Short mmCIF file of C-alpha atoms and ligand atoms in Angstrom, two decimals:
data_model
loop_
_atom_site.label_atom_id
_atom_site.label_comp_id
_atom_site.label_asym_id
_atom_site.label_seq_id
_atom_site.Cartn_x
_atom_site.Cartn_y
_atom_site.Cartn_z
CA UNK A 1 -3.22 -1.93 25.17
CA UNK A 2 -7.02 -1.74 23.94
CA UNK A 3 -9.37 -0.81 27.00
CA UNK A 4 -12.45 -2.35 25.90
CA UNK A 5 -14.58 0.82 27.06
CA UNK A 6 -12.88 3.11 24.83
CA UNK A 7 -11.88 0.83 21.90
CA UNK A 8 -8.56 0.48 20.14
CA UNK A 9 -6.27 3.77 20.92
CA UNK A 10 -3.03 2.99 18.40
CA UNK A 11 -2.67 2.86 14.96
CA UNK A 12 -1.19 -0.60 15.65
CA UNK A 13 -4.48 -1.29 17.55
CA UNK A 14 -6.31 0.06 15.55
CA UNK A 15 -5.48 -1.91 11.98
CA UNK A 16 -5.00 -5.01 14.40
CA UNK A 17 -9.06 -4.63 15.54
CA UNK A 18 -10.20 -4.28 12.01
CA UNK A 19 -7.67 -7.35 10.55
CA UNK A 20 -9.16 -9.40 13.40
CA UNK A 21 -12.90 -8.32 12.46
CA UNK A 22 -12.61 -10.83 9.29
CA UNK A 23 -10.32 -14.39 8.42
CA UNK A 24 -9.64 -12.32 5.44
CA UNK A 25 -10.07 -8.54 4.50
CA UNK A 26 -8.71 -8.26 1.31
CA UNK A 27 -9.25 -10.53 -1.86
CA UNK A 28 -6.28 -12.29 -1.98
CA UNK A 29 -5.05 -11.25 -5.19
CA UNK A 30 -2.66 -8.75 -6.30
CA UNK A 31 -3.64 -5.36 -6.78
CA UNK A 32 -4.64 -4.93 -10.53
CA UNK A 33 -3.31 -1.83 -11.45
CA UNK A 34 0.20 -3.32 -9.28
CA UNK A 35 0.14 -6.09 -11.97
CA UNK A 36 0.11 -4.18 -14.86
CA UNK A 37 2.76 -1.91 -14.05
CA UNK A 38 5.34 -4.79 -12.35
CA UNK A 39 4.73 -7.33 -14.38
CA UNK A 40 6.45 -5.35 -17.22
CA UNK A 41 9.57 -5.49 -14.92
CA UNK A 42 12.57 -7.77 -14.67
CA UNK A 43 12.70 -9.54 -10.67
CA UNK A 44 14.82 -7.95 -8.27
CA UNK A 45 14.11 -6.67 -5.06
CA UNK A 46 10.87 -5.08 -3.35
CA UNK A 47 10.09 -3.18 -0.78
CA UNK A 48 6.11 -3.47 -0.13
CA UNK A 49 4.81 -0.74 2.37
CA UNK A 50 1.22 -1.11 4.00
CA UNK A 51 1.61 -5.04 2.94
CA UNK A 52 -1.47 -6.02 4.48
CA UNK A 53 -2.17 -9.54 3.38
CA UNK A 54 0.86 -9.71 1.25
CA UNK A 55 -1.39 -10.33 -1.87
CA UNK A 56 0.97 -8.20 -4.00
CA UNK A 57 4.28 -9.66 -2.05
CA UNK A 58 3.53 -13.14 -2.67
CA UNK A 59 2.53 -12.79 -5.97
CA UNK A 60 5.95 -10.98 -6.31
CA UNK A 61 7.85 -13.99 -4.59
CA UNK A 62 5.74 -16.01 -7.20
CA UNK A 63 7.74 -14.44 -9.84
CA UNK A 64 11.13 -14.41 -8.30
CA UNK A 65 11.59 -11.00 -6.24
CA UNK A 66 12.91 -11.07 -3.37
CA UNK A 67 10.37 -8.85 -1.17
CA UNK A 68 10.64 -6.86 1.95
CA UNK A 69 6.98 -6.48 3.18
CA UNK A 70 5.97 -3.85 6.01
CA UNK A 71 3.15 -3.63 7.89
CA UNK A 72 2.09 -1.67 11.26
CA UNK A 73 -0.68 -4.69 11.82
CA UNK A 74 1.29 -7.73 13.44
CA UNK A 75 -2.32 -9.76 12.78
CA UNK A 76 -1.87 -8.93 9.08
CA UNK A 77 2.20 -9.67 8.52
CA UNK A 78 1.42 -12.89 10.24
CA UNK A 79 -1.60 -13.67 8.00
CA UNK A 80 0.41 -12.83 5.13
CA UNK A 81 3.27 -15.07 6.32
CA UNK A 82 0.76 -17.74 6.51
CA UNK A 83 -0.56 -16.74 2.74
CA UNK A 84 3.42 -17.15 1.46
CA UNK A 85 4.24 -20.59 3.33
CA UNK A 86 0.97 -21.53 1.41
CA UNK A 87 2.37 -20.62 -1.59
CA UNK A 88 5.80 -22.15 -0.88
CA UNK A 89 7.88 -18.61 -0.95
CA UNK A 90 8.35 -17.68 2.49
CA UNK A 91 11.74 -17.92 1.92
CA UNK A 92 11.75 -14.77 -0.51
CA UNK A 93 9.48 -12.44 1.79
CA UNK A 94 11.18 -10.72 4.72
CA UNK A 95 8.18 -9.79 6.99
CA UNK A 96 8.77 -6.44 9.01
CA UNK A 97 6.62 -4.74 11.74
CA UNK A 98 7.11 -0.94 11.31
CA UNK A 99 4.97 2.07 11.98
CA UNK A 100 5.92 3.79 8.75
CA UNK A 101 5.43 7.23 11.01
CA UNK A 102 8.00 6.30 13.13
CA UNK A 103 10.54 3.73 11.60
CA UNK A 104 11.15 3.10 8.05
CA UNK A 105 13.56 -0.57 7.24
CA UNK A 106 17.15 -0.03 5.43
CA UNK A 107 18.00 -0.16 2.70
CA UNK A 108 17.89 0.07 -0.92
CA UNK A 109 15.50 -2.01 -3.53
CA UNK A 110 14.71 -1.92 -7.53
CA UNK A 111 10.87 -1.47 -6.51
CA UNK A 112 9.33 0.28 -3.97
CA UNK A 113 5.98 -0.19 -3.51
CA UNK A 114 2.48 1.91 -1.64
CA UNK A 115 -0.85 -0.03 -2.61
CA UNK A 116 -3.27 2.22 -1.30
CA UNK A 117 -1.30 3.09 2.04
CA UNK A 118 -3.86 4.86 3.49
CA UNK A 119 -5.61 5.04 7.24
CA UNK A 120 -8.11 5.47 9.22
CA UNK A 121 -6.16 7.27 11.49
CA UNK A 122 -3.27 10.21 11.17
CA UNK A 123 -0.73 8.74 8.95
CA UNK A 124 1.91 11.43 7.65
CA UNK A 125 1.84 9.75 3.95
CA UNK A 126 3.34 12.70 2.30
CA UNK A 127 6.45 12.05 4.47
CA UNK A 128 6.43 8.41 4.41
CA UNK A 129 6.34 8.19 0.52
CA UNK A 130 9.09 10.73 0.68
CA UNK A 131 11.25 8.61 2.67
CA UNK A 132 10.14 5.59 -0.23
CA UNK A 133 11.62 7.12 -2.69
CA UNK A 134 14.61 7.68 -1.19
CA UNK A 135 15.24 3.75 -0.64
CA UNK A 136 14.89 2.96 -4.23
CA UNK A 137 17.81 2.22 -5.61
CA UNK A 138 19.34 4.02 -8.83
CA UNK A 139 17.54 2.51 -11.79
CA UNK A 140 14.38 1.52 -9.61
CA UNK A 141 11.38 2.58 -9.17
CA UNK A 142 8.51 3.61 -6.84
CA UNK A 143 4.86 2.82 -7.84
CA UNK A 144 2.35 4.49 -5.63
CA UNK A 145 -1.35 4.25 -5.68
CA UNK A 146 -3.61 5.66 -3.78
CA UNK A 147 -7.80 6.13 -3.82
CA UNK A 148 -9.22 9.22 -4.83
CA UNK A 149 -12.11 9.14 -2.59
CA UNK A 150 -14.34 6.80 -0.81
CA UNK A 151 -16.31 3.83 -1.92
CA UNK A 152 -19.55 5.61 -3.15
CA UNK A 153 -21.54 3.23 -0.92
CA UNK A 154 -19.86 4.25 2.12
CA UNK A 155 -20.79 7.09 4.42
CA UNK A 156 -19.58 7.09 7.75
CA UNK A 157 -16.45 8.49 6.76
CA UNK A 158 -14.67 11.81 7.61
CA UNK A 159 -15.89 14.36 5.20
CA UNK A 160 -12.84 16.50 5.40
CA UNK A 161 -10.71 13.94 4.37
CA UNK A 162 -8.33 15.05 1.27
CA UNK A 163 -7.24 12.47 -1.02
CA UNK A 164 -4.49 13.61 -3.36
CA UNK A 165 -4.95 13.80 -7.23
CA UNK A 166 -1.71 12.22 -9.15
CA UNK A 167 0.08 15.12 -9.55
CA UNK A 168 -0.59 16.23 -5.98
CA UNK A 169 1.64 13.49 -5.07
CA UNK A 170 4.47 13.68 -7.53
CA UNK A 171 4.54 17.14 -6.18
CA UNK A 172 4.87 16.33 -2.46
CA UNK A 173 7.58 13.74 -3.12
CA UNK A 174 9.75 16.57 -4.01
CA UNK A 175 12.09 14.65 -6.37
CA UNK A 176 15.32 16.59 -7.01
CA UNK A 177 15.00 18.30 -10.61
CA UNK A 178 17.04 15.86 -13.63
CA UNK A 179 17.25 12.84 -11.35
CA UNK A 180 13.81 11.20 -11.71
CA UNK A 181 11.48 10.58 -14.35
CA UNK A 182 7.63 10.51 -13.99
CA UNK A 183 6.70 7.28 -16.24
CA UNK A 184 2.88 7.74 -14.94
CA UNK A 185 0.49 10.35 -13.45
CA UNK A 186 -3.14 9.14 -14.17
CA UNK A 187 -6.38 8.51 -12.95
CA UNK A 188 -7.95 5.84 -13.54
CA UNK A 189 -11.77 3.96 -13.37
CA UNK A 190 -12.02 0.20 -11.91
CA UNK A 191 -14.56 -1.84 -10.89
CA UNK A 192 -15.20 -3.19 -6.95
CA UNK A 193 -17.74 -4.93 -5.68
CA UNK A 194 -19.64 -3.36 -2.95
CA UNK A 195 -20.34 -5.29 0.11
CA UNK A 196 -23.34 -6.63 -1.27
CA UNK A 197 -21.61 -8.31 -4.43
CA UNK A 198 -22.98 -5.41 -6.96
CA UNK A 199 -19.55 -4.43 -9.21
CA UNK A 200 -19.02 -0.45 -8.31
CA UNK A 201 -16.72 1.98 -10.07
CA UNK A 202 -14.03 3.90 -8.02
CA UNK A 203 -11.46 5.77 -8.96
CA UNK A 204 -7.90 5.21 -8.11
CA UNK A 205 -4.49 7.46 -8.63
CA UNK A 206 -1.30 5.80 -9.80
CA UNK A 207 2.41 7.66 -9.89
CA UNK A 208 5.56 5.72 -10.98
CA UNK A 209 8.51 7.03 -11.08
CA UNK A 210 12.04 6.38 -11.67
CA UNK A 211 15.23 7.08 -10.14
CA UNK A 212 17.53 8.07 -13.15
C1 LIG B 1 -5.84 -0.08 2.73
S1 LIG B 1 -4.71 -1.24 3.35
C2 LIG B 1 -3.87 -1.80 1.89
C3 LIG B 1 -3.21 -3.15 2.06
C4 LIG B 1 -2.49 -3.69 0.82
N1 LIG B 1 -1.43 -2.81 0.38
C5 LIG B 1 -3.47 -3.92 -0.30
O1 LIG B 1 -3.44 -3.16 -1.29
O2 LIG B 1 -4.27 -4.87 -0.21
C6 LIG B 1 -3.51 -0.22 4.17
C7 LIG B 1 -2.44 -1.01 4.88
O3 LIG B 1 -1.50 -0.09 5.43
C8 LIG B 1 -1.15 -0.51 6.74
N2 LIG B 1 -0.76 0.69 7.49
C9 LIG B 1 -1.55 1.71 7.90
N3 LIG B 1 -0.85 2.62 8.58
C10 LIG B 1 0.43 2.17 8.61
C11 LIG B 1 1.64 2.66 9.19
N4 LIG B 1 1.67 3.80 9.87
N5 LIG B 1 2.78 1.94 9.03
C12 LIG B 1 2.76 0.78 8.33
N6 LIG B 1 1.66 0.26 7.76
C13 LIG B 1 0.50 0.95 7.90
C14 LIG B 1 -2.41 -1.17 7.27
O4 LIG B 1 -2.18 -2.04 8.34
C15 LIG B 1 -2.95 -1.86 6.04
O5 LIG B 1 -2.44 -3.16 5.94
#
């Protein structure tokens, strides 16, 4: 429960306070560099981890997956529920409350998913993404990216934070030798507006790989 004298104590809490601090966090749309990748594969079924908003699942629904989308923020799954009935797929998005640190869903899916899964508070990523790429199914694949730093016009942020290059976190998912193939390990520039509408560039990391 949040005790309003020491603010939001769970991760749970935590994501819930800052979905609740806005109608809408997130843009809306599908993650760019998400787009490019998927949209060069046939529909079948996703698993979307750290949904949020479900920008990426409905636009997956849109196209014909069937999606499984995960979120530890009850306030966001329900938002994004909202966002798919909109859209008229709610009936191809299963929406599941997990905290990926503690309980992952089962199963097995063509596409697994982590659009910038990161967290204000501990998150054991490293394991979690381990555990995604076991749950892609032979043939599948599991598309991970990830920031590699924060918004330049941010600074109130841990400075000891690491965030992993590419090739940091091929390494830490620890893929059994002959049974995977890396398809991407890059960096890469894009442009984000900054709170006060002036485009930005960041940098972002993006693995895929594929189960053989
Ligand atoms: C930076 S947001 C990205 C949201 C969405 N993937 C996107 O790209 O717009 C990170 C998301 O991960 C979720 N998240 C953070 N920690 C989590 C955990 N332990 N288990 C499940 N989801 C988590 C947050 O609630 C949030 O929706």
């Amino acid at each position: 429960m949040t005790d309003e004298t020491t603010g939001p104590e769970t991760a749970e809490e935590v994501w819930d306070t800052r979905y609740r601090e806005s109608g809408r966090i997130w843009s809306g749309e599908p993650n760019a560099a998400f787009v490019e990748v998927v949209g060069e594969l046939p529909a079948g079924r996703a698993l979307d981890l750290g949904a949020g908003e479900g920008g990426d699942a409905v636009w997956l629904a849109r196209r014909g997956w069937r999606v499984t989308a995960v979120d530890i923020s009850t306030v966001a799954l329900e938002r994004a529920a909202g966002h798919a009935a909109e859209a008229g797929v709610a009936e191809r998005i299963d929406f599941l409350h997990h905290d990926l640190a503690v309980s992952f869903p089962e199963g097995s899916w063509d596409l697994v998913s982590a659009q910038f899964l990161h967290s204000m508070v501990e998150m054991p990523r490293e394991e979690i993404l381990r555990r995604a790429a076991c749950a892609v199914a032979p043939g599948g694949v599991l598309l991970v990216e990830g920031h590699m730093g924060f918004p330049s016009w941010q600074h109130d942020h841990p400075q000891d934070l690491h965030f992993p290059t590419p090739e940091e976190v091929v390494e830490s998912l620890r893929l059994p030798e002959g049974a995977w193939e890396v398809l991407r390990s890059e960096e890469h520039v894009r442009v984000q507006k900054d709170p006060e509408g002036v485009p930005r560039e960041r940098t972002d990391a993006t693995v895929l790989v594929r189960r053989l």
